[in-house]
């Protein structure tokens, strides 16, 4: 589902290249001098305590904030230019909440993934077919005509991933995707991400569940304002980065670490 | 305003105006013929032909825009813009009596409402939120300005302001009908072209930005279109009730529709029902049209709420919620920034 789309001349370059990234909502930086490079096909999990700037970092990488200093290149373009954005799929935080009672079906949400391709033109049958195929890939084709608000948290997660797939995204960015999703669905969700990564998708996620990140991803970035660790999960588990980043307020449990 | 409004508009628009004027004339002929053939008394009057035309067009464009507003919790914007449009009417009347010009107050209303729309966007972009307070301030400023200008002017003004506050079927002139056809054409064309972008922004603003959609630009577009719709609908609905057309049919449609397109279509159909029934009733009972239309729309809304309850009760019977759907609400913690 990816790799087949025509891409620019920067195919071999990193999908994300952030250098010296510093940003603060006030004078105090929330993200301080962060370097992060994500190459094609990587599976990266960003963890950190609450208020550590994980989501802010993600927003910076996506160009949603102007950094105070440093630079971000996304897909080889400065992030603030929002170029070639059909290649990026984004699943926002709190998509499982429904304070909005907007009537919209699952199929309609997934079709939005095709909108950047269609521009001001019409949505074609080919677009609909691709959206349908994406629904099949994430295993919720049977829910296509349901209202999105009638779905469970896990099913909604899949809808948003299907939207990214329908858009032929090469990079999937997820902000705390498992918040509000039950444990069983979380496992199934990470299984789905494994499959997508195996198919060549690049995945970057921010996650509060440290255990899941260590267990599932191929690279851990531990953040608390600055980068405390960036490397393979095994090395991370053996390092003291977690204690340093989270402070002493932590307990270790079998099979996972919970703040 | 009668007549004078048209004479001001004619040199501005020229040939296209003549064409639209001709079309409105044919519509009037057609309805007159229908009235005569079927023996419908109210269709003997040309102003009723215009009222039905204007009403039918309003019932398309108000819910069209309203659907995007309501689902972003921006229902109040319509109200705020209507009240600033009232200031625009007052400016028009003021300028006319001061300079002796014949500008249609609806034209000045459009200008002022669009400026207010852009001001609201500017406030929300700089404060990063559409908040009730700034909206309420814009609303009261507009209305206060209108009230003051009109009171200063009272001596020289023959025209009452009631028709602007409450709307009036009888004052829908041919010129105003033409103006509404133009507004309708602009609004429906723009929404057709930008439908996908507007939907994306309405559903998920952050994801829309990530996808490269220029969200501030579409927000400005949306509020500007709202200003146009509000001024267009003001003739019949009046300043005070015009926002109801943006909100009530949309809320009614949301009760029964599953998809967005479906909701859009349903809201237009329900609005048409409310407007046509409302105008007919107001003619027969000599009641104010705006109020009657809103009451009918609210009745339709209540019916739809009940229909929605029945529908969802049936859906629950058909498929009980899966285990996965139960008990996952409370899990998790909020954002870190």
PDB file of C-alpha atoms in Angstrom, chain A residues 30-31 34 44-58 93 174-177 179 204-214 217 219-230 236 241-247 249-250 257-259, chain B residues 333-337:
ATOM      1  CA  UNK A  30       8.957  22.619  26.750  1.00  0.00           C
ATOM      2  CA  UNK A  31      11.203  21.029  24.164  1.00  0.00           C
ATOM      3  CA  UNK A  34      16.086  18.022  20.483  1.00  0.00           C
ATOM      4  CA  UNK A  44       9.789   4.740  16.775  1.00  0.00           C
ATOM      5  CA  UNK A  45       8.091   5.191  20.143  1.00  0.00           C
ATOM      6  CA  UNK A  46       8.424   8.419  22.090  1.00  0.00           C
ATOM      7  CA  UNK A  47       7.881   8.126  25.828  1.00  0.00           C
ATOM      8  CA  UNK A  48       8.205  10.514  28.724  1.00  0.00           C
ATOM      9  CA  UNK A  49       6.387  11.610  31.841  1.00  0.00           C
ATOM     10  CA  UNK A  50       3.313  13.817  31.717  1.00  0.00           C
ATOM     11  CA  UNK A  51       4.243  17.328  30.682  1.00  0.00           C
ATOM     12  CA  UNK A  52       7.531  16.150  29.189  1.00  0.00           C
ATOM     13  CA  UNK A  53       6.789  17.740  25.832  1.00  0.00           C
ATOM     14  CA  UNK A  54       6.080  14.538  23.891  1.00  0.00           C
ATOM     15  CA  UNK A  55       2.952  15.839  22.195  1.00  0.00           C
ATOM     16  CA  UNK A  56       4.555  19.233  21.686  1.00  0.00           C
ATOM     17  CA  UNK A  57       7.501  17.578  19.966  1.00  0.00           C
ATOM     18  CA  UNK A  58       5.092  15.731  17.699  1.00  0.00           C
ATOM     19  CA  UNK A  93      -4.889  12.439  20.718  1.00  0.00           C
ATOM     20  CA  UNK A 174       0.106   8.799  16.357  1.00  0.00           C
ATOM     21  CA  UNK A 175      -0.345  10.876  19.495  1.00  0.00           C
ATOM     22  CA  UNK A 176      -1.206   8.708  22.514  1.00  0.00           C
ATOM     23  CA  UNK A 177      -3.292   6.356  20.383  1.00  0.00           C
ATOM     24  CA  UNK A 179      -5.828   6.526  25.553  1.00  0.00           C
ATOM     25  CA  UNK A 204       6.171   7.361  14.958  1.00  0.00           C
ATOM     26  CA  UNK A 205       4.071   7.268  18.077  1.00  0.00           C
ATOM     27  CA  UNK A 206       3.869   9.047  21.388  1.00  0.00           C
ATOM     28  CA  UNK A 207       2.704   6.669  24.078  1.00  0.00           C
ATOM     29  CA  UNK A 208       2.231   6.796  27.825  1.00  0.00           C
ATOM     30  CA  UNK A 209       2.416   3.002  28.152  1.00  0.00           C
ATOM     31  CA  UNK A 210       6.175   2.491  28.492  1.00  0.00           C
ATOM     32  CA  UNK A 211       5.837  -1.295  28.600  1.00  0.00           C
ATOM     33  CA  UNK A 212       4.073  -1.366  25.235  1.00  0.00           C
ATOM     34  CA  UNK A 213       6.714   0.844  23.628  1.00  0.00           C
ATOM     35  CA  UNK A 214       9.592  -1.288  24.915  1.00  0.00           C
ATOM     36  CA  UNK A 217       8.706  -0.658  18.857  1.00  0.00           C
ATOM     37  CA  UNK A 219      13.466   2.302  18.735  1.00  0.00           C
ATOM     38  CA  UNK A 220      12.714   4.178  21.937  1.00  0.00           C
ATOM     39  CA  UNK A 221      13.070   7.912  22.376  1.00  0.00           C
ATOM     40  CA  UNK A 222      12.783   8.913  26.018  1.00  0.00           C
ATOM     41  CA  UNK A 223      11.965  12.555  26.412  1.00  0.00           C
ATOM     42  CA  UNK A 224      11.653  14.965  29.250  1.00  0.00           C
ATOM     43  CA  UNK A 225      12.170  18.384  27.752  1.00  0.00           C
ATOM     44  CA  UNK A 226      15.372  17.020  26.234  1.00  0.00           C
ATOM     45  CA  UNK A 227      16.220  13.605  24.877  1.00  0.00           C
ATOM     46  CA  UNK A 228      17.365  11.245  27.656  1.00  0.00           C
ATOM     47  CA  UNK A 229      17.673   8.189  25.495  1.00  0.00           C
ATOM     48  CA  UNK A 230      17.429   7.301  21.824  1.00  0.00           C
ATOM     49  CA  UNK A 236      16.858   1.360  27.012  1.00  0.00           C
ATOM     50  CA  UNK A 241      17.508   6.801  31.328  1.00  0.00           C
ATOM     51  CA  UNK A 242      14.020   6.013  32.541  1.00  0.00           C
ATOM     52  CA  UNK A 243      14.833   6.811  36.147  1.00  0.00           C
ATOM     53  CA  UNK A 244      16.612   9.986  35.174  1.00  0.00           C
ATOM     54  CA  UNK A 245      13.818  11.153  32.869  1.00  0.00           C
ATOM     55  CA  UNK A 246      10.969  10.266  35.173  1.00  0.00           C
ATOM     56  CA  UNK A 247      12.720  10.995  38.444  1.00  0.00           C
ATOM     57  CA  UNK A 249       8.639   8.411  41.175  1.00  0.00           C
ATOM     58  CA  UNK A 250       8.398   5.093  39.422  1.00  0.00           C
ATOM     59  CA  UNK A 257       6.743  -0.216  33.761  1.00  0.00           C
ATOM     60  CA  UNK A 258       4.010   2.067  34.923  1.00  0.00           C
ATOM     61  CA  UNK A 259       4.309   5.625  36.063  1.00  0.00           C
TER      62      UNK A 259
ATOM     63  CA  UNK B 333      -5.194   9.830  31.242  1.00  0.00           C
ATOM     64  CA  UNK B 334      -5.427  13.220  29.604  1.00  0.00           C
ATOM     65  CA  UNK B 335      -2.858  14.998  27.493  1.00  0.00           C
ATOM     66  CA  UNK B 336       0.548  16.019  28.723  1.00  0.00           C
ATOM     67  CA  UNK B 337       0.399  19.543  27.425  1.00  0.00           C
TER      68      UNK B 337
END
